[in-house]
C-alpha angles and dihedrals in degrees: 000000000000121000109258123204124219116260102177113020093177094062091040085222135112128203131195133205134187091261090059122090105272115243114228116227115191093203120086123152108190125207113291128250125226117233119223115269117266120237118215115211134197119188119205125190120280090210124137096242096057102089099216132014111242117206109181122194128179123186125214114219112243114298112215121220136174109269117250092248091065083089097056125097109276124247111260097220087056095056095057111132105218096178139012126189118184146056126337134196124192086347089306131117105261135169120354119354149143122240122197111198123205093245093059097264118139131202125193124184148043126359132190127191090342099311134100101261130155128014115354153129130246119194127192121212090241090060102265113139136188120193122178139061126355127196124191092332097317128103099247132154119027122347151140129245118197124186130204093250092060095260112141139193125195122178143064121343130189121195096343093308129097106262125160127012117347146150121236120193119188121228096262092044093238099104117055130164123197115182142063134345133198119187091335098313132101100260127157127012118352148143124224127192122205099193140032094248092058095230095122116052147125128229123186145061126349134191119189099336090315130106105244130155118019127352150144121230123190114197126214086248088061095249113136133207121192124179143061124350132195121184093345097307135092110274128158123012120348150132129243121192121195102200090177091062103025093243132132132191121194120179147053126354133186121191094341096311129101106257127163129008120352151135123249115191126187109195120213134187114248122224108250110260098035123105103209118110096235104216125118112214139181119202114187150056126350130189118193091337101310128099108263136158122009117355145143126228122199117203123217092240094056100266116129135196119203117185149055128348134192127183091350093307134104102253124155132023111347144150122228120200111198120213092257090060099256116136134214121193122190153075121332126195124192092343094309133102104259093213088054111025093170092054108113122198119215112206091207108038130044111254126222104269095178092110096037117093102233134159132213118262091237121048106176121218092019090292113174096189105126115234115223125214109274096217086216109152095237140122089334089093090061095047091252128111121175121224105218101154097126092052095042090059086062090068130065111277089242093057096044098091093047093048092052093048094048095050091048089055090052093050088048091055090054100030097105092053091046093050088054093049090048090052093048094051094042089061096052110120088353122133090195130268133268094236093036096253129149117199123169114235130210089257094056091043089055091053087050090054095048093046090050089052093242090147093057089083092076094265126115128220089248092057090046086055092054092049089052100041104041092142100036126109108269094239088060100047092085103027116134093204097060110110133209135207122229090262092052089048091053089044091055096047090056093047094051091042092055092045093050093045093047093048092053095040108035096157097051116067102215124196122250089245094054091047091055097039086053097050090044092052096040104034119013103036095050099038111021098097097041100090116197139169131084096280117047108029094090113045095206091051093045090053088051097045094049091071090071092048099093097052091039089051090051093050088045091058091048094057096041111117126207115265121239092228095032108038095169096049110063117204135171124246127205090252094054087053093054090051096049092054088053094048091050090050096223104187122225094034128105131189086251090055092053096047090052089051096050093044091052092085104022122055091197093074098072118033109177106310094335122101119211111203097161091085116117121247124217119205093262089055092046096048091044087053091052084052090050092051093049087058091055108033098046107081129197090254093060090047091054091045087050094051095046089053090048088050093050093047091047089056090051095046130076098221111048143152090287090060088051090051098049091048094051094047088058087069095250116149105261094229086062089073113058120193114256118239093260098055117082112250095223087053092055096044095046089050089047096049096046097047090048089052092048090048098046101039131061119246110289109248118244089239095054092092091146090054093046091051095049088049088050093052090046090053090050091051093059092049092045090051090050100049092042097053097030100040105025125019102033095041088046093053095044087051092055091047089053091050089050087053092049096046095081092047088048093051093045085050093047089048094050091046090054091046091054091043087054093050089048090048089047089048093048088047093051094045092047091050089050091049089045088050095046089048093051092049090049090050091046091051092052093050087049094049089047089050092048094046086051093050088047090050092047091048092047093050091050095049089051089049092051090046092054091049098053118086116260117239115245112264115236108218119225133214095257102034126096112209114216115194108230120246125261115280093012136101114266114263125204120203125189121205127191118223116244114246 
C-alpha cells in the first residue's frame, strides 16, 4: 500500500477524492464463485440375487470457493481509499483504523506502516466478510470467512485463500467439511457431513475437491463403503456393506462397479436350533457387476458350486457338491445341469438324487468308481448325511450298506441329545455371531472330547486330530480356529468310537453301530454336559480369557517341535512346556506345580509314582495349563501392588475408571465406551464388569457369605489372569524373542571382538619379537664392542711392551740444547733451551 500523508491532524481523519493521488492496496478479494454440486454415488450389485438395484445419490449443497480471478493483479481504480479514520504515524496508517475503499469495501482493524497488518475485518459490498489475521495487506493466518448466503469457513488462510486446516459449513447447515485445504480446495485428509444429524458422511483422502485415495463413506440409508476411490467413485480394492439388505461385497472395483476378483455375501438369519451358517457367498470373478468367469458359490445349507459362470448363472464346466457330500461334475447351461435339464435344486431341502449320477467325496485308494445314492431313509430327513466312506471300506463290500444303515439309525436315536450337546459346546467362550450362527470350533471340540474322557483310552487329542484329518494340510490339523458343522461333529464321533473300540478289542470285529452306542453310553451321555478344565466352566471367565488366545496361539506355534513320526506336523509335548516355563523364568512356579496342573485333567500323566511328560499337548491343553499357572504364581501381594499402580496411573490420567463409572451409571451400553490407549485394558474391563453386576443385580444380602466369597475369588481370578499374561508370560516371551534376535548380533560382535583381540595379540607378539630382536642385536653389538675394545687394549699393551724392549737410538747433542740425564727409575726427558741473545 502506498504511504499516505496526514491532511488534517486535528480530526485524525484522512479523506481522499478522485483528484488526490490514488493509494494502491495490494489486497483485493473478489466475489466468490460457486462450485457445481457434488453427487455421491453408491453402486450396488446388479446381480440377479439382489431384489432391487439400489442407486443412492446424495447431493452436497453448493460449496463456495474463491474464484480463480482472486489471484490476479487488482484493478487500480478498485483500490482507491476514499476515506480513512484512525491513527497516523509519519503520515502513514498506523495502529487501529478504518479504511473506506472506492468500490464500497471497508476494512476495520490494525495497520502497520500504511498496510493492513494484524487483527482486522474486511467487508465486501456484496456482504462477504473476512475477520482474522492480516499480514502485509493479505489475509494470512487464522480467520473466518462469512458469505451472504450464510456459508462460513473458519481455519487457516494463506494469501486470502483457504489453505491448511479448516472447517466449512454450508448456508443451510447441512453440509460441513472438517479437514485439510490446499489453495482453496479440499485436499488431504478430511471429513464431510451431508446432513445435520451426521448420519451421512465421508472420511478419507481428498485431491482437489475430489475423493481420491482411501476413504469410508456412510450413506443416509446406513450402507457403508470402505476402500479406494478415484475421481469421486469407488475404484480399486474396497468393501461395500448393504445393511438394508444384509449383503456385503469385498474385492475389486472399477469406475464404481464390481470388476475383477471379489467376494459377495448374502447374510441370512438362521432358524434357532440349526447349525448352518446361513449365508450365501460367491467367491470369484466379476465383470461389470455380474458373476462372470471362474467362481465358487457356497450355499447356506452347505452345498457348493465350483466352476464357470456367465451372466450371473452357472454356465460351462463345473462341479456341484450337494449338502450330503455327493458330487456331480459336468456341464451346466443357464444355471441347470445340462445332462438333467429338468432337475431343480432346492436350497433348503435335500433333493432326490436317485436319478443323478453322483460320486462320493471320498474315494479311497484312488478308486474312480462312482457311489450312487443309497436311498436309505436315514438322516436325510434331518438335513444331515454322514460321510463314512473311509470306515465302510474296512468292511466287506456286501456288509457296507447294512453297516451304514445301522449306524445312521443309532445316530438318529441320539440325535436330539447330540444337537443339544453341539449347541452347548458351540456357545462356549462365544459372544454370539453377527449373522446368528453357531459353529463348533476345534477348540470347543477338544473340550468336548476331554469332558467325555476320550483321552482316557491312552490316546491324546493330537492323535485324535490325525485320525480325523488324514488328508488335511499339516498346518490345519491342530488349528483351534477351524470349524465343523453338525454332520462333521457326528462323523468325527463315529470315527473315534470305531478307532477306540477296535484298539481295545482287536480280536472282536465290532460294527460301527455297536462302537458308536458304546461310546454314547460310557462317555458322552454321562459326561458331556459336565464342562471341566481351566477355560470354559465359567462363561464370564471364558469370554475374558479368550482375549489372550490369539497371542498365546502365536507363542504355542513358535515353541512346537517336529514330531519323530510326523516331521511335517510340529507339536508340543508336556516336557517342552515344562522347559518353556523354566526358560521364561516365570517366578512362583515349580516343576511340581506344573506337573500337578497338567495331571489335573489327564490321568495318563501320573501312573502310580511315575510321571509321563512325553504326551503331546494341543493348544487347548497348552492354554488351560497357562491359566492354571496364573492361578498359582500370582500372589495376593502382586495383586495389591498391581492395584496400587493402577490407582496411581488413574490419578494421573484424564480418562479414568471414574469416567467409566459415570458413563455406565447413565445407563449407556458399556460397549459404547472404549478404553483409551493410556487406560489399562484390565482396569476398564474390571470396572465394566463390576458396574454391570451392580446395575443388573440386587444388593447382596449380608448373610450371603458364600456368594461374596465366590465373587471375591472370581475378582481375584481376573487380576491373576491379567497379571500373569500382561506382566509375566507375554513380557517374558518377548524378552526371549529379543534375545534371539540379539544373539546373532552378539555373536557377530563377539566374533569381531575376537578378531580384533587376535589382531592385537598378533601385533603385540610382532612388536615383542621386534623388541627382543633389537635387544639381542644391541647386546650382541655391546659384546662386539667390548671384544673390540679388549682386543685394541691388548694390542696397545703388546705394542708398548715391545717398544720398551727395543734399544733406544743415541741422542746427538745440539749447540743450543742442554742434555739433562733422566732421574733414576723414570723416562728420559729432553729439554731444549734457547740461548739468550
